[in-house]
Amino acid sequence: MHHPHGKHSKGKVSYLESPERRKEFSPEQLLNMIPLKETDSILDFGAGTGYFSIPVAKRTAGKVYALDIDATMLEIIKEKALKEQLTNIVPVQKSMEELSLPDGTIDMIIASLVLHEIQPLGPLLQQMRNVLKTEGYLICLELEPKGSSNKGPRITMEGMEREMKEAGFHVTEKYFPSESLYMLIAQKTD
């Protein structure tokens, strides 16, 4: 999958870094709601500009894999990590299919505003389940579709929960951090 750079990237970056987004739901709020341990290794799936990678890296001594197919985004993450003197961030320019992490090596995957773009979703969730340790967590943030909006593909919380269950996850918690945003915390089941 190839994304042309240019205008699209700039617009995306300005949204990903916007104060509105932080006000609606900050990374710190998310980190206070999830079962993150100091030794956890994290995969930030579709890391973008490091909105979650950077704050997560400050809270764990484990590795934080910032996975994105967009090199521009990973450059932003590298610059931020350098500025914050974070050495545990590993930028990875690949898709989940190309990721060469051994099974059972990740404690937690954070997927923010990205899973709705994946069709079909099942095989990706299966791959995520594989790289997670036993009882590892998948944290999913998505926008709840409202009415007949034409803002591109969206998946309802019920739809996401169904997909997760089918892929072998158990949803342990559900939140609506803001009116339009939902968060599912799912744990890998045997």
Backbone as JSON, one array per atom type, in Angstrom:
{
  "sequence": "MHHPHGKHSKGKVSYLESPERRKEFSPEQLLNMIPLKETDSILDFGAGTGYFSIPVAKRTAGKVYALDIDATMLEIIKEKALKEQLTNIVPVQKSMEELSLPDGTIDMIIASLVLHEIQPLGPLLQQMRNVLKTEGYLICLELEPKGSSNKGPRITMEGMEREMKEAGFHVTEKYFPSESLYMLIAQKTD",
  "N": [[0.84, -1.18, 0.0], [0.73, 2.1, -0.98], [1.2, 5.43, -0.1], [0.81, 8.61, -1.45], [3.02, 11.3, -0.84], [3.06, 14.68, 0.44], [0.58, 17.12, 0.13], [-1.46, 15.66, 1.5], [-0.11, 14.36, 3.63], [0.81, 16.6, 5.13], [-1.62, 17.8, 5.96], [-2.65, 15.73, 7.47], [-0.7, 15.51, 9.47], [-1.01, 18.01, 10.75], [-3.56, 17.64, 11.84], [-3.09, 15.37, 13.48], [-1.41, 16.42, 15.35], [-2.88, 18.37, 16.56], [-4.16, 20.81, 18.94], [-6.86, 20.56, 19.51], [-7.32, 17.85, 19.26], [-5.79, 16.89, 21.38], [-7.15, 18.05, 23.5], [-9.62, 16.82, 23.32], [-9.01, 14.13, 23.85], [-6.35, 13.24, 25.54], [-3.02, 11.78, 25.21], [-2.01, 11.14, 27.7], [-4.32, 10.81, 29.25], [-5.29, 8.45, 28.11], [-3.18, 6.7, 28.79], [-3.46, 6.59, 31.51], [-5.65, 5.03, 31.75], [-5.18, 2.49, 30.88], [-3.79, -0.85, 31.34], [-0.87, -0.5, 31.72], [2.44, -1.52, 32.24], [5.63, -0.88, 33.79], [7.64, -2.32, 32.58], [6.75, -3.13, 30.18], [6.67, -4.09, 26.69], [5.77, -2.37, 23.82], [3.64, -2.07, 20.98], [3.01, 0.38, 18.78], [0.64, 0.68, 16.64], [0.33, 1.93, 13.45], [1.55, 4.4, 14.01], [1.8, 7.09, 13.33], [2.48, 10.44, 14.05], [3.64, 9.91, 16.43], [2.01, 10.38, 18.55], [1.02, 8.7, 20.58], [3.25, 7.0, 20.89], [5.48, 8.48, 21.91], [4.67, 9.54, 24.58], [4.15, 7.0, 25.74], [6.65, 5.78, 25.65], [7.94, 7.23, 27.58], [6.9, 6.21, 29.85], [7.51, 3.55, 30.09], [10.09, 1.11, 30.42], [10.51, -0.71, 28.59], [10.73, -1.71, 25.1], [9.39, 0.42, 22.56], [7.72, -0.06, 19.78], [7.29, 1.8, 17.02], [5.19, 1.64, 14.58], [4.67, 2.34, 11.24], [3.62, 2.96, 7.88], [4.39, 5.17, 6.6], [7.12, 7.02, 5.87], [7.64, 9.71, 6.39], [6.16, 10.27, 8.68], [7.52, 8.66, 10.52], [9.98, 9.93, 10.6], [9.31, 12.26, 11.96], [8.7, 11.16, 14.45], [11.24, 10.17, 15.15], [12.68, 12.58, 15.41], [11.3, 13.77, 17.56], [11.8, 11.85, 19.58], [14.53, 12.1, 19.84], [14.73, 14.75, 20.75], [13.41, 14.5, 23.2], [15.1, 12.8, 24.39], [14.72, 10.0, 24.33], [15.39, 6.64, 24.26], [14.24, 4.22, 23.83], [12.51, 3.92, 21.72], [11.59, 2.32, 18.76], [11.53, 2.93, 15.53], [9.57, 1.63, 12.91], [9.25, 1.06, 9.6], [6.95, -0.41, 8.14], [4.35, -2.73, 7.2], [1.9, -4.5, 9.16], [1.96, -7.13, 8.27], [4.53, -7.37, 7.29], [6.07, -7.1, 9.48], [8.6, -8.31, 11.49], [8.51, -9.53, 14.09], [8.99, -11.92, 16.64], [6.47, -14.37, 17.57], [4.44, -13.8, 20.48], [5.87, -11.72, 21.83], [5.18, -9.12, 22.49], [3.72, -6.92, 24.88], [1.61, -5.15, 24.77], [-0.56, -3.7, 22.37], [-1.21, -0.71, 20.77], [-3.7, 0.72, 18.92], [-4.67, 3.35, 17.29], [-7.21, 5.1, 15.79], [-6.96, 3.76, 13.3], [-7.62, 1.1, 12.64], [-10.08, 1.0, 11.32], [-9.48, 1.43, 8.71], [-8.57, -0.91, 7.66], [-9.23, -3.62, 5.61], [-9.9, -6.95, 4.79], [-10.53, -7.0, 8.33], [-10.13, -9.1, 10.14], [-7.8, -10.96, 9.56], [-5.62, -9.24, 10.19], [-6.07, -8.66, 12.91], [-5.68, -11.2, 13.87], [-2.93, -11.53, 13.36], [-1.97, -9.6, 15.1], [-2.76, -10.7, 17.51], [-1.11, -12.93, 17.52], [1.53, -11.81, 17.86], [1.31, -10.82, 20.38], [1.97, -11.36, 23.87], [0.94, -14.06, 26.05], [-2.11, -13.27, 27.51], [-1.72, -10.66, 26.73], [-2.45, -7.22, 25.76], [-4.73, -5.49, 23.59], [-5.27, -2.3, 22.63], [-7.74, -0.33, 21.46], [-8.67, 2.51, 19.7], [-11.24, 4.29, 18.24], [-13.34, 6.19, 16.0], [-16.74, 6.55, 16.56], [-19.19, 5.82, 14.21], [-21.49, 8.27, 13.14], [-24.85, 8.53, 12.4], [-25.57, 8.79, 8.91], [-22.91, 9.35, 7.97], [-20.48, 10.54, 5.66], [-17.77, 10.33, 6.01], [-15.69, 8.69, 5.14], [-14.45, 5.29, 5.74], [-15.75, 3.75, 8.65], [-16.04, 2.02, 11.77], [-18.36, 0.55, 13.92], [-18.55, 0.46, 17.55], [-19.68, -1.94, 18.4], [-19.33, -3.53, 16.13], [-16.52, -3.61, 16.01], [-15.94, -4.88, 18.41], [-17.08, -7.39, 17.91], [-15.44, -8.29, 15.78], [-13.01, -8.44, 17.18], [-13.56, -10.43, 19.1], [-13.97, -12.64, 17.42], [-11.4, -12.94, 16.52], [-10.08, -13.94, 18.67], [-9.89, -12.43, 21.03], [-10.73, -11.02, 24.22], [-12.91, -8.63, 25.23], [-12.24, -6.46, 27.76], [-12.75, -3.96, 28.85], [-14.72, -1.03, 28.12], [-14.89, 2.21, 26.83], [-16.12, 5.56, 26.39], [-14.3, 7.99, 25.71], [-14.71, 10.49, 24.65], [-17.46, 12.2, 23.06], [-17.54, 11.26, 20.4], [-15.64, 9.3, 20.26], [-14.53, 5.99, 20.8], [-13.16, 3.53, 23.04], [-11.66, 0.42, 23.26], [-10.54, -2.07, 25.44], [-8.87, -4.93, 25.03], [-8.14, -8.31, 25.73], [-5.82, -10.88, 25.0], [-6.97, -14.13, 24.44], [-6.77, -17.63, 25.27]],
  "CA": [[0.0, 0.0, 0.0], [1.6, 3.27, -1.08], [0.5, 6.71, 0.04], [1.59, 9.73, -1.98], [3.32, 12.31, 0.17], [2.69, 16.01, -0.03], [-0.52, 17.8, 0.83], [-2.17, 14.75, 2.4], [0.71, 14.19, 4.83], [0.81, 17.83, 5.92], [-2.94, 17.93, 6.58], [-2.74, 14.66, 8.46], [0.19, 15.88, 10.57], [-1.59, 19.1, 11.53], [-4.63, 17.08, 12.67], [-2.54, 14.46, 14.48], [-0.73, 17.21, 16.37], [-3.72, 19.52, 16.92], [-4.59, 21.01, 20.33], [-8.23, 20.04, 19.63], [-7.24, 16.4, 19.48], [-5.3, 16.7, 22.75], [-8.2, 18.45, 24.43], [-10.66, 15.81, 23.26], [-8.53, 12.93, 24.53], [-4.88, 13.31, 25.51], [-2.33, 10.48, 25.38], [-1.88, 10.89, 29.14], [-5.6, 10.24, 29.7], [-5.31, 7.05, 27.68], [-2.2, 5.92, 29.55], [-3.97, 6.4, 32.86], [-6.8, 4.11, 31.69], [-4.79, 1.16, 30.39], [-2.95, -1.61, 32.27], [0.52, -0.4, 31.26], [3.45, -1.76, 33.27], [6.91, -0.2, 33.52], [8.56, -3.17, 31.81], [6.05, -3.58, 28.97], [7.07, -3.73, 25.33], [4.55, -1.86, 23.2], [3.61, -1.83, 19.54], [2.08, 1.45, 18.41], [0.28, 0.31, 15.28], [-0.1, 3.14, 12.77], [2.04, 5.35, 15.02], [1.65, 8.48, 12.9], [3.51, 11.39, 14.49], [4.12, 9.52, 17.75], [1.05, 10.91, 19.52], [1.06, 7.79, 21.72], [4.59, 6.4, 21.05], [6.36, 9.3, 22.75], [4.28, 9.45, 25.99], [4.28, 5.62, 26.21], [8.08, 5.53, 25.85], [8.34, 7.87, 28.84], [6.32, 5.47, 30.98], [7.96, 2.16, 30.13], [11.51, 0.89, 30.12], [10.5, -1.65, 27.48], [10.81, -1.12, 23.75], [8.15, 0.91, 21.96], [7.83, -0.17, 18.33], [6.42, 2.75, 16.34], [4.98, 1.04, 13.27], [3.9, 3.13, 10.29], [4.12, 2.74, 6.52], [4.76, 6.49, 6.09], [8.46, 7.41, 6.32], [7.56, 11.09, 6.89], [5.68, 10.17, 10.07], [8.58, 8.08, 11.37], [11.0, 10.97, 10.79], [8.8, 13.14, 13.03], [8.88, 10.41, 15.7], [12.68, 10.14, 15.45], [13.05, 13.92, 15.9], [10.73, 13.94, 18.91], [12.5, 10.95, 20.5], [15.84, 12.72, 20.05], [14.51, 15.93, 21.57], [13.01, 14.05, 24.54], [16.16, 11.86, 24.82], [14.13, 8.67, 24.53], [16.19, 5.66, 23.51], [13.52, 2.95, 23.73], [11.58, 3.91, 20.59], [12.1, 1.66, 17.58], [10.68, 3.23, 14.38], [9.51, 0.52, 11.96], [8.48, 1.42, 8.42], [6.44, -1.66, 7.57], [2.97, -3.06, 7.54], [1.86, -5.57, 10.17], [2.33, -8.38, 7.6], [5.98, -7.41, 7.09], [6.72, -6.98, 10.78], [9.25, -9.59, 11.79], [8.66, -9.78, 15.53], [8.58, -13.29, 16.98], [5.2, -14.48, 18.28], [4.49, -13.75, 21.94], [6.93, -10.83, 22.34], [4.68, -7.78, 22.8], [2.77, -6.9, 25.99], [0.44, -4.34, 24.47], [-0.62, -3.02, 21.07], [-2.12, 0.43, 20.74], [-4.12, 1.01, 17.55], [-5.51, 4.52, 17.41], [-7.78, 5.66, 14.57], [-6.33, 3.13, 12.14], [-8.18, -0.21, 12.29], [-11.22, 1.14, 10.4], [-8.97, 1.47, 7.33], [-8.11, -2.24, 7.26], [-10.26, -4.54, 5.11], [-10.7, -7.35, 5.94], [-9.84, -6.74, 9.6], [-9.84, -10.37, 10.84], [-6.42, -11.45, 9.46], [-4.72, -8.33, 10.91], [-6.27, -8.89, 14.34], [-5.04, -12.5, 14.14], [-1.48, -11.28, 13.43], [-1.74, -8.86, 16.35], [-2.91, -11.69, 18.59], [0.08, -13.77, 17.48], [2.73, -11.17, 18.42], [1.08, -10.52, 21.79], [2.24, -12.38, 24.87], [-0.26, -14.6, 26.68], [-2.77, -12.22, 28.29], [-1.36, -9.32, 26.25], [-3.59, -6.33, 25.51], [-4.91, -4.69, 22.39], [-6.02, -1.09, 22.96], [-8.27, 0.18, 20.19], [-9.4, 3.78, 19.72], [-11.87, 4.55, 16.95], [-14.47, 7.12, 15.98], [-18.04, 5.9, 16.38], [-19.9, 6.45, 13.09], [-22.74, 8.95, 13.52], [-25.82, 8.63, 11.31], [-25.09, 8.35, 7.6], [-21.79, 10.24, 7.64], [-19.66, 10.11, 4.52], [-16.38, 10.67, 6.33], [-14.83, 7.54, 4.9], [-14.84, 4.07, 6.45], [-15.8, 3.74, 10.11], [-16.57, 0.76, 12.3], [-19.01, 0.8, 15.2], [-17.95, -0.24, 18.68], [-20.19, -3.32, 18.38], [-18.65, -4.21, 15.02], [-15.12, -3.83, 16.4], [-15.93, -5.89, 19.46], [-17.36, -8.67, 17.25], [-14.2, -8.65, 15.06], [-12.0, -8.82, 18.17], [-13.94, -11.74, 19.67], [-13.73, -13.66, 16.4], [-9.94, -13.11, 16.37], [-9.53, -14.54, 19.89], [-9.69, -11.45, 22.1], [-11.84, -10.82, 25.15], [-12.96, -7.2, 25.57], [-12.34, -6.34, 29.22], [-13.29, -2.65, 29.21], [-15.17, -0.16, 27.04], [-15.03, 3.6, 27.25], [-16.33, 6.63, 25.43], [-13.52, 9.11, 26.26], [-15.39, 11.7, 24.2], [-18.74, 11.87, 22.43], [-17.42, 10.54, 19.13], [-14.51, 8.37, 20.31], [-14.65, 4.88, 21.74], [-11.92, 2.82, 23.34], [-11.84, -0.95, 23.75], [-9.35, -2.75, 25.95], [-9.13, -6.35, 24.8], [-7.04, -9.18, 26.16], [-5.65, -12.11, 24.23], [-7.45, -15.33, 25.15], [-6.14, -18.86, 24.74]],
  "C": [[0.89, 1.24, 0.0], [0.76, 4.53, -0.96], [1.35, 7.81, -0.55], [1.84, 10.74, -0.86], [2.91, 13.66, -0.37], [1.56, 16.55, 0.8], [-1.18, 16.9, 1.88], [-1.41, 14.6, 3.72], [0.66, 15.42, 5.72], [-0.51, 18.02, 6.66], [-3.11, 16.94, 7.71], [-1.91, 15.01, 9.69], [-0.45, 16.98, 11.41], [-2.76, 18.6, 12.37], [-4.05, 16.24, 13.81], [-1.89, 15.21, 15.64], [-1.61, 18.33, 16.94], [-4.08, 19.59, 18.4], [-6.0, 20.47, 20.55], [-8.2, 18.55, 19.95], [-6.78, 16.13, 20.91], [-6.37, 17.0, 23.78], [-9.28, 17.38, 24.49], [-10.24, 14.56, 24.04], [-7.01, 12.9, 24.46], [-4.26, 11.92, 25.69], [-2.22, 10.12, 26.86], [-3.17, 10.29, 29.71], [-5.67, 8.77, 29.34], [-4.39, 6.21, 28.56], [-2.65, 5.68, 30.98], [-5.11, 5.38, 32.91], [-6.41, 2.69, 31.33], [-3.83, 0.47, 31.37], [-1.48, -1.66, 31.85], [1.48, -0.61, 32.43], [4.79, -1.16, 32.82], [7.86, -1.01, 32.63], [7.97, -3.59, 30.47], [6.75, -3.19, 27.68], [5.77, -3.47, 24.57], [4.72, -1.78, 21.69], [2.57, -0.76, 19.28], [1.8, 1.26, 16.93], [-0.31, 1.52, 14.56], [0.27, 4.34, 13.63], [1.87, 6.81, 14.63], [2.8, 9.34, 13.37], [4.04, 11.06, 15.9], [3.25, 10.05, 18.87], [0.99, 10.03, 20.77], [2.46, 7.22, 21.95], [5.46, 7.16, 22.04], [5.94, 9.24, 24.23], [4.42, 8.03, 26.56], [5.75, 5.32, 26.53], [8.6, 6.16, 27.14], [7.9, 7.07, 30.05], [6.77, 4.01, 31.07], [9.44, 2.09, 29.82], [11.63, -0.07, 28.94], [10.6, -0.93, 26.15], [9.42, -0.68, 23.28], [8.36, 0.88, 20.44], [6.81, 0.77, 17.7], [6.3, 2.29, 14.89], [4.14, 1.95, 12.39], [4.48, 2.9, 8.9], [4.62, 4.05, 5.91], [6.1, 6.96, 6.69], [8.47, 8.82, 6.93], [7.15, 11.09, 8.36], [6.8, 9.67, 10.99], [9.72, 9.07, 11.59], [10.59, 11.91, 11.92], [9.0, 12.46, 14.38], [10.35, 10.4, 16.11], [13.14, 11.48, 16.03], [12.55, 14.14, 17.32], [11.49, 13.11, 19.94], [13.86, 11.53, 20.85], [15.72, 13.9, 21.01], [14.19, 15.56, 23.02], [14.04, 13.1, 25.15], [15.59, 10.49, 25.18], [14.89, 7.68, 23.65], [15.46, 4.33, 23.31], [12.49, 2.91, 22.61], [12.26, 3.29, 19.36], [11.16, 1.97, 16.4], [10.74, 2.07, 13.37], [8.63, 0.93, 10.78], [8.07, 0.15, 7.69], [4.96, -1.74, 7.83], [3.04, -4.18, 8.57], [2.33, -6.89, 9.55], [3.85, -8.51, 7.47], [6.76, -7.36, 8.4], [7.32, -8.32, 11.19], [9.53, -9.74, 13.28], [8.22, -11.21, 15.81], [7.23, -13.28, 17.71], [5.43, -14.38, 19.79], [5.54, -12.81, 22.51], [6.44, -9.45, 22.79], [3.64, -7.86, 23.92], [1.48, -6.19, 25.62], [0.56, -3.71, 23.09], [-1.61, -1.88, 21.21], [-2.42, 0.71, 19.27], [-5.12, 2.15, 17.62], [-5.92, 5.05, 16.03], [-7.17, 5.07, 13.3], [-7.04, 1.84, 11.71], [-9.35, -0.12, 11.32], [-10.78, 1.15, 8.94], [-8.61, 0.1, 6.79], [-9.29, -3.12, 6.84], [-9.6, -5.73, 4.45], [-9.86, -7.21, 7.22], [-9.38, -8.02, 10.31], [-8.39, -10.84, 10.78], [-5.41, -10.56, 10.21], [-4.85, -8.55, 12.41], [-5.61, -10.21, 14.76], [-3.52, -12.33, 14.26], [-1.13, -10.55, 14.73], [-1.78, -9.82, 17.53], [-1.65, -12.56, 18.67], [1.3, -13.11, 18.13], [2.57, -10.82, 19.9], [1.46, -11.69, 22.68], [0.9, -12.93, 25.37], [-0.82, -13.51, 27.59], [-2.33, -10.81, 27.92], [-2.61, -8.53, 25.87], [-3.55, -5.67, 24.14], [-5.8, -3.51, 22.79], [-6.44, -0.47, 21.64], [-9.04, 1.47, 20.42], [-9.96, 4.01, 18.33], [-12.97, 5.58, 17.11], [-15.74, 6.34, 15.72], [-18.76, 6.59, 15.22], [-21.21, 7.07, 13.58], [-23.65, 9.05, 12.3], [-25.27, 8.11, 10.0], [-23.95, 9.26, 7.14], [-20.97, 9.67, 6.5], [-18.19, 10.41, 4.77], [-15.46, 9.46, 6.16], [-15.25, 6.36, 5.76], [-14.79, 4.26, 7.96], [-16.32, 2.39, 10.54], [-17.15, 1.04, 13.68], [-18.29, 0.04, 16.32], [-18.4, -1.7, 18.7], [-19.48, -4.13, 17.3], [-17.21, -4.55, 15.37], [-15.03, -4.93, 17.45], [-16.16, -7.28, 18.88], [-16.1, -9.17, 16.54], [-13.14, -9.15, 16.04], [-12.29, -10.2, 18.77], [-13.64, -12.86, 18.69], [-12.23, -13.94, 16.24], [-9.29, -13.66, 17.64], [-9.17, -13.53, 20.97], [-10.93, -11.41, 22.97], [-11.82, -9.35, 25.53], [-13.2, -7.07, 27.07], [-12.94, -5.01, 29.66], [-13.67, -1.87, 27.97], [-15.35, 1.24, 27.59], [-15.48, 4.45, 26.07], [-15.62, 7.85, 25.99], [-14.07, 10.47, 25.81], [-16.63, 11.26, 23.44], [-18.57, 10.98, 21.2], [-16.37, 9.42, 19.15], [-14.81, 7.22, 21.26], [-13.3, 4.19, 21.91], [-12.29, 1.44, 23.86], [-10.5, -1.45, 24.26], [-9.67, -4.24, 25.85], [-7.9, -7.15, 25.19], [-7.03, -10.44, 25.32], [-6.15, -13.28, 25.06], [-6.81, -16.56, 24.51], [-6.98, -19.53, 23.69]]
}
